[in-house]
mmCIF file of C-alpha atoms in Angstrom:
data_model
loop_
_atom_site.group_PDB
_atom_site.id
_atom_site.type_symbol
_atom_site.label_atom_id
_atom_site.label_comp_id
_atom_site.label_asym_id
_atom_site.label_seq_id
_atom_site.Cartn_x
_atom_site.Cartn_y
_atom_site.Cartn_z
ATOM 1 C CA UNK P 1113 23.934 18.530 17.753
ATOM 2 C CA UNK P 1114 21.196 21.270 18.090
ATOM 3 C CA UNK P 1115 17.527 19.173 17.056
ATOM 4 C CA UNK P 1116 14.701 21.998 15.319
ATOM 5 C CA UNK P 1117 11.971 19.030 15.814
ATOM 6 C CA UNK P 1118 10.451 20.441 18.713
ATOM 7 C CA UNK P 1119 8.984 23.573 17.584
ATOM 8 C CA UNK P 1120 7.846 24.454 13.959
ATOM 9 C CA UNK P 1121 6.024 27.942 13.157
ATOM 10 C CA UNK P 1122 4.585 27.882 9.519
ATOM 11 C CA UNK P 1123 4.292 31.308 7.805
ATOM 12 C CA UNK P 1124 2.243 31.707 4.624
ATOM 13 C CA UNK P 1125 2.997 35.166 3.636
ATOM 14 C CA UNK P 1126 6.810 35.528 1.797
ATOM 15 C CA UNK P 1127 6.437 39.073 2.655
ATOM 16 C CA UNK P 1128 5.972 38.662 6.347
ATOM 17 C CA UNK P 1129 7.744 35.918 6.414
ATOM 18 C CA UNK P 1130 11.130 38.044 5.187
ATOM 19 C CA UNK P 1131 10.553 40.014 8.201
ATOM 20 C CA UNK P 1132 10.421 37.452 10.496
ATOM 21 C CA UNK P 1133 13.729 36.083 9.043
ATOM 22 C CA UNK P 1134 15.443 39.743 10.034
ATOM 23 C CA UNK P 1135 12.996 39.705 13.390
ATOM 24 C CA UNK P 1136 15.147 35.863 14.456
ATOM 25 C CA UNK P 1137 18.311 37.113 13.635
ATOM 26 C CA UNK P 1138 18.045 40.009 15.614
ATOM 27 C CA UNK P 1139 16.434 38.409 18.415
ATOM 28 C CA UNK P 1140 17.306 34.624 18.763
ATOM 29 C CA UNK P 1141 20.650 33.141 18.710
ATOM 30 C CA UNK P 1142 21.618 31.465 15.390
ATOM 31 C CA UNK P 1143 21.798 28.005 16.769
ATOM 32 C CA UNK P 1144 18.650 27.974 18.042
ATOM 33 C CA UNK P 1145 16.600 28.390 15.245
ATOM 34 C CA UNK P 1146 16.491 27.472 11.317
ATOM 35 C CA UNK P 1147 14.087 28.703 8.667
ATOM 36 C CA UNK P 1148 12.909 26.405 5.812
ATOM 37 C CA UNK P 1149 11.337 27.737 2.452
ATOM 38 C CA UNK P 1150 9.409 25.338 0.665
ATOM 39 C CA UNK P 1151 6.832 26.063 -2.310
ATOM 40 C CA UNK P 1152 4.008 26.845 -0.474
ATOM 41 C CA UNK P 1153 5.121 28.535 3.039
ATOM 42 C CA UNK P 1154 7.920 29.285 5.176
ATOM 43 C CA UNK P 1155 8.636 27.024 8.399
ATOM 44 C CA UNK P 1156 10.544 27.946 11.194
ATOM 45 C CA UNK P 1157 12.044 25.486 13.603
ATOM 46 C CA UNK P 1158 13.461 26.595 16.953
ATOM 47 C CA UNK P 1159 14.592 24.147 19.743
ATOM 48 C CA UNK P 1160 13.446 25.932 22.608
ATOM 49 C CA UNK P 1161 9.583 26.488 23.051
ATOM 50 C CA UNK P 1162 10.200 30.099 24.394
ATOM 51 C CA UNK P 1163 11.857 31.062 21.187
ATOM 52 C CA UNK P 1164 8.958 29.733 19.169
ATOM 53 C CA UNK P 1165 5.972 31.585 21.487
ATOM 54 C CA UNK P 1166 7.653 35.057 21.222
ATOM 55 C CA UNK P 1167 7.920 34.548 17.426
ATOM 56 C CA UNK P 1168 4.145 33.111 17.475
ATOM 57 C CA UNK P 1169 3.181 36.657 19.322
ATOM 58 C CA UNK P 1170 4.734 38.819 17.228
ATOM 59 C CA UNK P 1171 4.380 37.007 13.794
ATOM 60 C CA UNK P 1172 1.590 34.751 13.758
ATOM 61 C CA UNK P 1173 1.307 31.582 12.329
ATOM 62 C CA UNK P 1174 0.276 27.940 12.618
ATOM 63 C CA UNK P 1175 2.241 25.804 15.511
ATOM 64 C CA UNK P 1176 3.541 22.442 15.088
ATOM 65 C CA UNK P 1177 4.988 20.586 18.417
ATOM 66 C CA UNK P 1178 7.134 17.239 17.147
ATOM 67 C CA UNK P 1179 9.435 15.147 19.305
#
């Protein structure tokens, strides 16, 4: 089983955030990342940490490391 706690990107912007929803599945392989919408933001989870700093170059965001 694939674990998303290591790396989570949160995204405030819907509008960018749709983008960076086509930018993963066009770039990063589906098990390796999920995205989350909640009320206030969009999170994005990916289990390796190269994954997450590519998306965190192009995109932006705030960075959460879990374990």
């Amino acid at each position: 089983m694939t674990s998303f706690n290591n790396h989570r990107i949160v995204i405030d912007s819907y509008e960018k955030s749709s983008i960076a929803y086509d930018w993963c599945v066009e770039h990063i392989p589906a098990s390796d990342w999920i995205a989350v919408t909640t009320n206030n933001d969009e999170a994005f989870y990916f289990t390796y940490e190269k994954h997450a700093q590519n998306f965190l170059f192009v995109f932006g965001g705030r960075y959460y490391h879990g374990d």
